[in-house]
Short mmCIF file of C-alpha atoms and ligand atoms in Angstrom, two decimals:
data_model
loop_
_atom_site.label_atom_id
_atom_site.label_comp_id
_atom_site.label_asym_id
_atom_site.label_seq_id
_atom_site.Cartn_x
_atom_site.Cartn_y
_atom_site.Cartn_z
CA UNK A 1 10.83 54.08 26.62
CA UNK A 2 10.98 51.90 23.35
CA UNK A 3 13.34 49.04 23.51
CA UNK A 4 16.65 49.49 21.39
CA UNK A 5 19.40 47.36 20.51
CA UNK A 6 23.33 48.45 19.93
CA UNK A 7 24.34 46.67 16.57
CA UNK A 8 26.60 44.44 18.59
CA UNK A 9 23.86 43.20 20.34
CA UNK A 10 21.45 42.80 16.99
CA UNK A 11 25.02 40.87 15.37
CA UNK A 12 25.02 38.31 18.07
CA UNK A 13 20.87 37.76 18.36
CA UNK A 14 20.98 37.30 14.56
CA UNK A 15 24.45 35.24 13.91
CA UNK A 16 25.67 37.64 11.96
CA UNK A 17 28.48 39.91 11.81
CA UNK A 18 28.69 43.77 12.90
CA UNK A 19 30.31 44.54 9.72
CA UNK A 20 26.74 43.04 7.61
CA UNK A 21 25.07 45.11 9.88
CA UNK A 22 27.12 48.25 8.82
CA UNK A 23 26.98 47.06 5.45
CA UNK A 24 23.79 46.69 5.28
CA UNK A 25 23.42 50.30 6.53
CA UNK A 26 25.40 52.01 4.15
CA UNK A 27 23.46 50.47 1.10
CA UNK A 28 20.39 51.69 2.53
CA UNK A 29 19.20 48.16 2.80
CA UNK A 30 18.23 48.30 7.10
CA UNK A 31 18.84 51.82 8.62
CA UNK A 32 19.06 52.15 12.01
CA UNK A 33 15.97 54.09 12.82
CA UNK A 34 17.63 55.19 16.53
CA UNK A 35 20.89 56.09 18.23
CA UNK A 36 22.64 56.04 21.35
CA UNK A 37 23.18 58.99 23.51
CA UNK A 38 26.84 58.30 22.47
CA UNK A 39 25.46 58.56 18.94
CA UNK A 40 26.35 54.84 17.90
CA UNK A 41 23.95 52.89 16.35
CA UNK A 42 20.59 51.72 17.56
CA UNK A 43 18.37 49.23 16.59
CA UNK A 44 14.21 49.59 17.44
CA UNK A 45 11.61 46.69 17.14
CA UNK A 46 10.78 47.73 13.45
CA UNK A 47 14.02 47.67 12.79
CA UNK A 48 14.53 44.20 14.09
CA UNK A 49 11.47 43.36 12.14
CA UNK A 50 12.40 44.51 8.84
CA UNK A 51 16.51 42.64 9.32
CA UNK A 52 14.64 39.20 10.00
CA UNK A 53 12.81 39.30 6.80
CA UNK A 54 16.15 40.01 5.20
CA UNK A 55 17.85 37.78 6.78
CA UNK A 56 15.19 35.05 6.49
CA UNK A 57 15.42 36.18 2.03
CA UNK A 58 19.04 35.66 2.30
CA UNK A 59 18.90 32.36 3.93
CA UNK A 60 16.51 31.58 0.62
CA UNK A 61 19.40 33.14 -1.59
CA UNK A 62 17.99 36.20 -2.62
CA UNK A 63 20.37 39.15 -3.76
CA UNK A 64 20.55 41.94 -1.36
CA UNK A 65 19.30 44.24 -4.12
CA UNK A 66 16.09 42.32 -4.85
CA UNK A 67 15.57 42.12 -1.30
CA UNK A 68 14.98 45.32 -1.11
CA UNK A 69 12.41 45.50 -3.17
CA UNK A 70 10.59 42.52 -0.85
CA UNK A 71 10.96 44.19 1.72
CA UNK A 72 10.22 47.75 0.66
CA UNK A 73 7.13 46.85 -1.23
CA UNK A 74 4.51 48.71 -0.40
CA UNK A 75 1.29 46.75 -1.82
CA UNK A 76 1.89 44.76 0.98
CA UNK A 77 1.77 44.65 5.19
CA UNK A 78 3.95 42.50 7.55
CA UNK A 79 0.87 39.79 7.27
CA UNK A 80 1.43 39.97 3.96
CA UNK A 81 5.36 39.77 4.05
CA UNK A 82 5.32 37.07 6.52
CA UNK A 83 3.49 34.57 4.71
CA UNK A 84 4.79 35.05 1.53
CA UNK A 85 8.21 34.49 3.19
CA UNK A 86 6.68 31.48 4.85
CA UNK A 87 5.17 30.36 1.52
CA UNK A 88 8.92 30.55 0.32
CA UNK A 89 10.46 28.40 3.06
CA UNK A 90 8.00 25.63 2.57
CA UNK A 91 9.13 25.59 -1.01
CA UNK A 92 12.49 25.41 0.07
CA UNK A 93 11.88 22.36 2.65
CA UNK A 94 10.11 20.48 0.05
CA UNK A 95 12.94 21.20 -2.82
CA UNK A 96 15.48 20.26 -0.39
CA UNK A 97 12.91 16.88 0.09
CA UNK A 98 12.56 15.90 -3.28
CA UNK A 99 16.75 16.51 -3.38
CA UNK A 100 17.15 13.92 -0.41
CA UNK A 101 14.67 11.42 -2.58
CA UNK A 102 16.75 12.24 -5.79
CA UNK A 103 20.13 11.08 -4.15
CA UNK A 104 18.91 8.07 -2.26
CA UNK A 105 17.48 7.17 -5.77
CA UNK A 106 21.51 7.81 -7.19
CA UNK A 107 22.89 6.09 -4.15
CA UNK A 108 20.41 3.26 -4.39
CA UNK A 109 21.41 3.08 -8.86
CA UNK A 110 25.30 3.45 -7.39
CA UNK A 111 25.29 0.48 -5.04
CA UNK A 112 23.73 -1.16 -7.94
CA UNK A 113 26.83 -0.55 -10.05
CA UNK A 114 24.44 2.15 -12.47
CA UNK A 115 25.70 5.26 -12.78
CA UNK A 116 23.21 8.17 -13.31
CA UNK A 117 23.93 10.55 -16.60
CA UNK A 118 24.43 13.99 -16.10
CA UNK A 119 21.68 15.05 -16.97
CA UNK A 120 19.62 12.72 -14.33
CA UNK A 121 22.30 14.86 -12.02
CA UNK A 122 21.32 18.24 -12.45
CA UNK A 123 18.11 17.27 -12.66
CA UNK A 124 17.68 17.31 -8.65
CA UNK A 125 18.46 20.95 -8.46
CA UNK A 126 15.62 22.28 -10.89
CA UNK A 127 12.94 19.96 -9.27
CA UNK A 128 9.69 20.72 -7.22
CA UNK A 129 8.36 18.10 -4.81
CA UNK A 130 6.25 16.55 -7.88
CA UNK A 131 8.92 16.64 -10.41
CA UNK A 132 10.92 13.93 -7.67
CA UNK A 133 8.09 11.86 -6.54
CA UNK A 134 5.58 12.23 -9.53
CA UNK A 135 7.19 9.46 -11.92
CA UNK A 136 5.54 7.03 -8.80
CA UNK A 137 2.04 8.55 -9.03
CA UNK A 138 -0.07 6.16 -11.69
CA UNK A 139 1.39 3.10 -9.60
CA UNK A 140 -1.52 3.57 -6.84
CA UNK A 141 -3.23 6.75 -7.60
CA UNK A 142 -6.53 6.64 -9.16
CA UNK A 143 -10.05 7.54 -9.00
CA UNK A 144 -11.66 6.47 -6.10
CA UNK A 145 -15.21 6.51 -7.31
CA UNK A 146 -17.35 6.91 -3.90
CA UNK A 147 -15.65 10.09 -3.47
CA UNK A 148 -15.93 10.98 -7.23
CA UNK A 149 -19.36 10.94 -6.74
CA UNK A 150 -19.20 13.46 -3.75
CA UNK A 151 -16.99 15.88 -5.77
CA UNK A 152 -19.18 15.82 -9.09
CA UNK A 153 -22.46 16.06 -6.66
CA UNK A 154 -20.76 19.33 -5.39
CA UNK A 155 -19.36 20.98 -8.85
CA UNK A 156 -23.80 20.68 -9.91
CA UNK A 157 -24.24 21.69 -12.96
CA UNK A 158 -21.11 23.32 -13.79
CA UNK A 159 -20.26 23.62 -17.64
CA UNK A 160 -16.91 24.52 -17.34
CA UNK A 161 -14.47 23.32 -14.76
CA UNK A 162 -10.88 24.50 -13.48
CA UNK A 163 -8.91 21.91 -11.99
CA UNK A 164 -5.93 23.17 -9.91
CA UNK A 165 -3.48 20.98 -8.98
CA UNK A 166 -4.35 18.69 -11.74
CA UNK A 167 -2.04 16.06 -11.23
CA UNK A 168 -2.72 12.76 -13.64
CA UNK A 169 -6.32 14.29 -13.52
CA UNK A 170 -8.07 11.16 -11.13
CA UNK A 171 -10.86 13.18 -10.17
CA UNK A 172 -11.69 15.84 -13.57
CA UNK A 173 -15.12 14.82 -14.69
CA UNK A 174 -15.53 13.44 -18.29
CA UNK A 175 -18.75 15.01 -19.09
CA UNK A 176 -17.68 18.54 -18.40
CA UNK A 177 -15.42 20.81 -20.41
CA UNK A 178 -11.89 20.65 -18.29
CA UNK A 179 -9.25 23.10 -18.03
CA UNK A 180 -6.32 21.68 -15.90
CA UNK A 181 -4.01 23.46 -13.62
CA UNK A 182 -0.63 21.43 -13.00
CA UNK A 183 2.81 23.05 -12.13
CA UNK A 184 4.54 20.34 -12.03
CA UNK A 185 6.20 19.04 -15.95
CA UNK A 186 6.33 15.19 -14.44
CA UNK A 187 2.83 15.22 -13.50
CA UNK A 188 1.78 17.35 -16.70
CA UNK A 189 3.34 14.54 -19.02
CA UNK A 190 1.62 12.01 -16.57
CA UNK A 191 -1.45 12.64 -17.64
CA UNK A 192 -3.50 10.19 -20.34
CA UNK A 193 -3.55 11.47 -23.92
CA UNK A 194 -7.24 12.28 -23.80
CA UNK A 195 -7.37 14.49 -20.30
CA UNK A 196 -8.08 17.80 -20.50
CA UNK A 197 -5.67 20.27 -21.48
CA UNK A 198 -3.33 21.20 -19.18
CA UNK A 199 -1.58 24.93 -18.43
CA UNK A 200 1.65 25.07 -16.17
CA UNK A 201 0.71 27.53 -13.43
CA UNK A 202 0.49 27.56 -9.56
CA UNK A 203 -3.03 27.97 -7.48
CA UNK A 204 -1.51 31.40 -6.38
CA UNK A 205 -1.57 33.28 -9.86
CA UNK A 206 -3.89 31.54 -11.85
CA UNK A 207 -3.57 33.28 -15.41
CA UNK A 208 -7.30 33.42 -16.13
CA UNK A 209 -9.72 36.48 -16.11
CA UNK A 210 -12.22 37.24 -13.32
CA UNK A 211 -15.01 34.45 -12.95
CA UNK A 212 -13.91 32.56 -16.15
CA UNK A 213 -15.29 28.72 -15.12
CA UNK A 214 -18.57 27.88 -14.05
CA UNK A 215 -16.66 26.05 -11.14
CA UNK A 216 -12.98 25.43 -9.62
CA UNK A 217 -12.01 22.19 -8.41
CA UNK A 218 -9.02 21.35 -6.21
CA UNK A 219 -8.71 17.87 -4.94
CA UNK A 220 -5.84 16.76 -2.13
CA UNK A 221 -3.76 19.52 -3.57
CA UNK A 222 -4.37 22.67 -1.20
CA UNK A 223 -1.84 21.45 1.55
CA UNK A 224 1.18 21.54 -1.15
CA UNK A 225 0.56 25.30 -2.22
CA UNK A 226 2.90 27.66 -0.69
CA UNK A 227 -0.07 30.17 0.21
CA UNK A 228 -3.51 28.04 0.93
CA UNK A 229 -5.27 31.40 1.36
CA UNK A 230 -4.00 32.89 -1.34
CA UNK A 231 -4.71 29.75 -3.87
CA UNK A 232 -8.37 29.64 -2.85
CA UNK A 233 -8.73 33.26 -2.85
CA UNK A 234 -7.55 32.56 -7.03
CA UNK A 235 -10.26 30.06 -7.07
CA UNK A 236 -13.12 31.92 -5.68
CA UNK A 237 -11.96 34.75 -8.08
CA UNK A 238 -11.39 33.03 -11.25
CA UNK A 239 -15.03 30.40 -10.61
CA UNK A 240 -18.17 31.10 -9.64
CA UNK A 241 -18.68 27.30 -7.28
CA UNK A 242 -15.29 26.19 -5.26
CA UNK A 243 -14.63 22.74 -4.47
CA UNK A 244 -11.97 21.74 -2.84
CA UNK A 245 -10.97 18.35 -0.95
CA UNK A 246 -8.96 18.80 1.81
CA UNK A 247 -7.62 17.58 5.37
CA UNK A 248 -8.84 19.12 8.72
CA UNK A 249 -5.10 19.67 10.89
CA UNK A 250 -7.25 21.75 13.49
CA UNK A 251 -6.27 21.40 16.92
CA UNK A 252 -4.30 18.07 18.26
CA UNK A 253 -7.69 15.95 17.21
CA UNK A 254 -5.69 14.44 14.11
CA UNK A 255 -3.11 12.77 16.29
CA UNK A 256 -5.65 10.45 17.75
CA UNK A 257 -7.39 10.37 14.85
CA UNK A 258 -5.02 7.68 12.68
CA UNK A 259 -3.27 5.06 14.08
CA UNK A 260 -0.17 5.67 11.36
CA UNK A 261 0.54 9.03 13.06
CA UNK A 262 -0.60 8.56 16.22
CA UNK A 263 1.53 5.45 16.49
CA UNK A 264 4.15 5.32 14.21
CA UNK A 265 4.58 8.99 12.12
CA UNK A 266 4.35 11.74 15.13
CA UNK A 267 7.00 13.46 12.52
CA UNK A 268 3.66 13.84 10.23
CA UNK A 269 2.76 16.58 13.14
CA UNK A 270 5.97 18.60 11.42
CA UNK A 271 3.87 18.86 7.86
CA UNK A 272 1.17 20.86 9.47
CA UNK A 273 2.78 23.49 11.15
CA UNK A 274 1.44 26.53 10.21
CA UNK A 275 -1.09 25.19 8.01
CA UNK A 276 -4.34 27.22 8.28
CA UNK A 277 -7.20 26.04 10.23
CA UNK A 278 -10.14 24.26 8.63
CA UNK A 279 -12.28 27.75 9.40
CA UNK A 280 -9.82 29.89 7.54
CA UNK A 281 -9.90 27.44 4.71
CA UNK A 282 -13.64 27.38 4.66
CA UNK A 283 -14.21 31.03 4.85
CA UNK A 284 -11.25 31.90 1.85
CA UNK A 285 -13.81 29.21 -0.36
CA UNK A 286 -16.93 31.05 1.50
CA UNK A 287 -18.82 27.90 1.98
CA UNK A 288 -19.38 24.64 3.88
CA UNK A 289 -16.97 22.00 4.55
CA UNK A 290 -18.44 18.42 4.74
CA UNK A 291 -16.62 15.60 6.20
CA UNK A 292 -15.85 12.69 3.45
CA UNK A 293 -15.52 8.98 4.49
CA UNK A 294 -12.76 7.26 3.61
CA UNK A 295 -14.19 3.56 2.14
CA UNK A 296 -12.23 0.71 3.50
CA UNK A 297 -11.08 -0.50 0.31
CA UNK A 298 -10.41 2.82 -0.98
CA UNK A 299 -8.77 2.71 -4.98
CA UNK A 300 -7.00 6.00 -4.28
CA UNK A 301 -3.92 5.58 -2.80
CA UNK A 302 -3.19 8.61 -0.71
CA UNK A 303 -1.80 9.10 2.88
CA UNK A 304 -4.71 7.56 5.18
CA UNK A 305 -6.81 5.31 2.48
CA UNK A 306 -5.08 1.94 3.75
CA UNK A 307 -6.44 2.42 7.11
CA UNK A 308 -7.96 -0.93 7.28
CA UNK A 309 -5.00 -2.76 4.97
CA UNK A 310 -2.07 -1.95 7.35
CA UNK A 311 0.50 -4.76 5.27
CA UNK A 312 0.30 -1.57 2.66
CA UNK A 313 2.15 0.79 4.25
CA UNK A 314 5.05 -1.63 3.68
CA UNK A 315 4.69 -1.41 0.12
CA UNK A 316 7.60 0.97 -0.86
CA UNK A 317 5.28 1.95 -4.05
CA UNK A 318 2.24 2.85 -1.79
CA UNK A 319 4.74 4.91 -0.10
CA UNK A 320 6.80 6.77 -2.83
CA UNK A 321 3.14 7.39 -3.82
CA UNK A 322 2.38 9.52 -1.36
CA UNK A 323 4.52 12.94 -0.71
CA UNK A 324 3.93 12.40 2.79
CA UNK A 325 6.76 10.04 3.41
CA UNK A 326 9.16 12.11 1.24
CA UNK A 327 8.59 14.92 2.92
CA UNK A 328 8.83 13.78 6.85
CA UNK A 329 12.16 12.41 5.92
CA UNK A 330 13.90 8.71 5.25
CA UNK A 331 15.00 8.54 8.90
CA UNK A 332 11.27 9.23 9.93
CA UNK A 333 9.66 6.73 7.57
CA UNK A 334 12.47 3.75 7.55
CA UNK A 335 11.77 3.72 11.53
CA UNK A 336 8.04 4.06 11.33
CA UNK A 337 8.17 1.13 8.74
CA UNK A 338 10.32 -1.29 10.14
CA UNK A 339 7.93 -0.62 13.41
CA UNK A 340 4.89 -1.02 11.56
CA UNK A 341 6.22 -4.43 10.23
CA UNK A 342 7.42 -5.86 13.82
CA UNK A 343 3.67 -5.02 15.36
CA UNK A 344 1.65 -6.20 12.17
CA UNK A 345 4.18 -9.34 12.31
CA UNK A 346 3.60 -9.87 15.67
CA UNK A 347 -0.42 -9.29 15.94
CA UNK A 348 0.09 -6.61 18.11
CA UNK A 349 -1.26 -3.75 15.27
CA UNK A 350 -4.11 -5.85 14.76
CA UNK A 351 -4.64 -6.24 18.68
CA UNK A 352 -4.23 -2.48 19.21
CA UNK A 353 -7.15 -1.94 15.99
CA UNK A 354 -9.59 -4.40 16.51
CA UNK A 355 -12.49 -1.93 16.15
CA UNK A 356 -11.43 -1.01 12.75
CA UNK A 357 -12.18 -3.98 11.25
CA UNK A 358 -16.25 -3.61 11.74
CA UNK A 359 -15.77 -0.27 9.92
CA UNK A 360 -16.61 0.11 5.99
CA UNK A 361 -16.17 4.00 6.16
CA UNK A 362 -13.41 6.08 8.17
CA UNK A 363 -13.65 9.56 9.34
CA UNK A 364 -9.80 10.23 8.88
CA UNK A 365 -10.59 14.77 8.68
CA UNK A 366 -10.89 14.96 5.14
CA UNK A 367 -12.87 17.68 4.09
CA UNK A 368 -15.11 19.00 0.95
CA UNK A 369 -15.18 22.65 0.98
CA UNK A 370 -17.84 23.99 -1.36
CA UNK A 371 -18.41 27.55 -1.62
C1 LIG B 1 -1.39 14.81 -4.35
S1 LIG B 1 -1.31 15.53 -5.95
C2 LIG B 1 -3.03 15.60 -6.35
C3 LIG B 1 -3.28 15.54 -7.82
C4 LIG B 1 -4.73 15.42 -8.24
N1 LIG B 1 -5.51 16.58 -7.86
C5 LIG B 1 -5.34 14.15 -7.70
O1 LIG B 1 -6.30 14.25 -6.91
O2 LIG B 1 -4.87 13.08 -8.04
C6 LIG B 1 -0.90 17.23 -5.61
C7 LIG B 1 -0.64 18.06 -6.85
O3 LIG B 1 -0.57 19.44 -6.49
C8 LIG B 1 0.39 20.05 -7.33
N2 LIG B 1 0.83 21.35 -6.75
C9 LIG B 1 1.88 21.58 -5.93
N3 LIG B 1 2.00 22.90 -5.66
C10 LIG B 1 0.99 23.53 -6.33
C11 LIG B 1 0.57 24.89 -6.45
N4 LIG B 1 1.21 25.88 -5.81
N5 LIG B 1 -0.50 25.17 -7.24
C12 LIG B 1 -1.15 24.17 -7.87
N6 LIG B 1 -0.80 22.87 -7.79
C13 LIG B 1 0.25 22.54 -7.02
C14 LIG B 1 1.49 19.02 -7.41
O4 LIG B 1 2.38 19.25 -8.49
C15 LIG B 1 0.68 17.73 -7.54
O5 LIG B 1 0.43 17.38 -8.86
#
């Protein structure tokens, strides 16, 4: 017999109350779909289903009404629904990130005596991840040539490129013609005076026609959108050559992998939860993926490149560089700092790392998808 739930139980699983749950009811929103012999109320898997993806929409403040139409919508399946919900949380985490950044920032200007406008206020509330962190970008983010190479190599000889997830635009080739992606307004009015033009959009709903670029780029990017899949899927539709750097998360191989996480960040193991494997990220690009070395003295200052220059990670402007460290949290990245110090202080990283320093090349899972 198919498992059902009375309403009272369903209230208490959920942390809601009964009278939601009749609410709820009565404006058609989740119906019942059983009832007891008694003829109260009874709740059947589907049911339970379809109230956790309201639930999950309230939690992300949407009106009951436009739930509905989520949740009714019938282009889509639960696969669908489910990571389009999930796509929405991870917005939410990293808005609520780029919040905590924004008041340590006014905390940091208060103890200071410097108080932030009002403006600079309600700022916080608007921002993505990018519009927070992005003003910190240009101090150690640039073109790392070596992997330039690798990335122009791949787009061959593309005319016309699409580069999603633009940011300042360290890696969009001069001698092609450039259309930029970039979502974020910080990042768009980051960019030189002479990049390539720039349209506000996300990877997910790229507002071009059907194979309108000789090739897409998307460099260190994919692991911010909402919906990877969905983002490369935009790609492959909108270009006929993909090329995308990326990071391999697959299995627990990335833990060992870097000494920062493995050591000192195990938080960084909270970032990739959920994130597709490398195969489903190859396959949505319907290529090859090719590992990418990172050079010791790499120019491009993201997460892993100081692998060999440990003293770096001190540097508060490598690390408000890098979303990374805003997004695992300041408790997270004040402790695996001041740790980091005490062991490069006392010789012990150095001790622990002695084979890195024969290496001129890392293999830290980065990855160049072409398809
Ligand atoms: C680490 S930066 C990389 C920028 C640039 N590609 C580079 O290599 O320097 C990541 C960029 O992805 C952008 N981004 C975040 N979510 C996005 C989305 N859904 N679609 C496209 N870009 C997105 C951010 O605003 C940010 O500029």
């Amino acid at each position: 017999m198919e498992e059902r739930l009375t309403v009272g139980r369903v209230a208490e699983l959920a942390g809601v109350t009964v009278r939601t749950l009749h609410h709820y009811d009565e404006i058609g929103l989740l119906r019942p779909s059983m009832r007891s012999a008694a003829g109260y109320r009874a709740y059947s898997a589907e049911d339970v289903e379809r109230l956790r993806e309201v639930l999950a929409y309230r939690r992300l403040g949407f009106g009951l009404r436009e739930i509905a139409d989520l949740v009714d919508d019938p282009a889509t399946d639960t696969v669908a629904r489910l990571r389009r919900l999930r796509g929405l949380l991870l917005e939410q985490r990293d808005r609520a990130a780029a919040m905590v950044t924004a008041i340590d920032r006014e905390l940091e200007a208060r103890a200071m005596g410097i108080r932030t406008t009002p403006e600079e206020q309600l700022k916080v509330f608007g921002a993505q991840l990018y519009d927070a962190i992005g003003s910190a970008y240009p101090a150690t983010r640039r073109t790392e040539p070596r992997i330039a190479a690798r990335i122009w190599d791949a787009l061959g000889d593309a005319r016309t490129v699409l580069n999603v997830g633009a940011g300042t635009g360290s890696y969009e080739p001069r001698d092609r013609d450039v259309t930029a992606v970039e979502p974020s307004a910080v990042m768009r009015a980051l960019r030189p005076a002479d990049a390539a033009p720039c349209v506000a959009a996300t990877a997910e709903s790229l507002p071009f026609e059907d194979q309108s670029f000789d090739a897409a780029m998307a460099i260190s990017t994919v692991h911010h959108w909402p919906d990877p899949v969905a983002g490369l899927r935009e790609m492959r539709r909108v270009a006929r050559r993909v090329v995308v750097l990326t990071y391999d998360a697959d299995g627990t191989g990335w833990r060992q992998r870097f000494w920062l996480t493995r050591d000192y960040l195990p938080e960084f193991a909270d970032l990739l939860v959920g994130w597709p494997s490398l195969a489903d990220l190859t396959r949505a690009v319907g290529g090859r993926a090719e590992p990418v070395l990172i050079p010791w003295d790499c120019a491009d200052g993201f997460f892993e490149a100081y692998w060999r220059r440990p003293e770096a990670y001190l540097d508060e402007h490598v690390r408000r560089a890098v979303s990374v460290w805003t997004r695992v949290g300041p408790q997270a990245e004040q402790r695996a700092v001041s740790r980091l110090h005490e062991d490069v202080s006392a010789g012990r990283w150095a001790e622990r790392n002695r084979d890195l320093v024969t290496l001129d090349a890392a293999e830290l899972g980065l990855r160049l998808l072409v398809g």
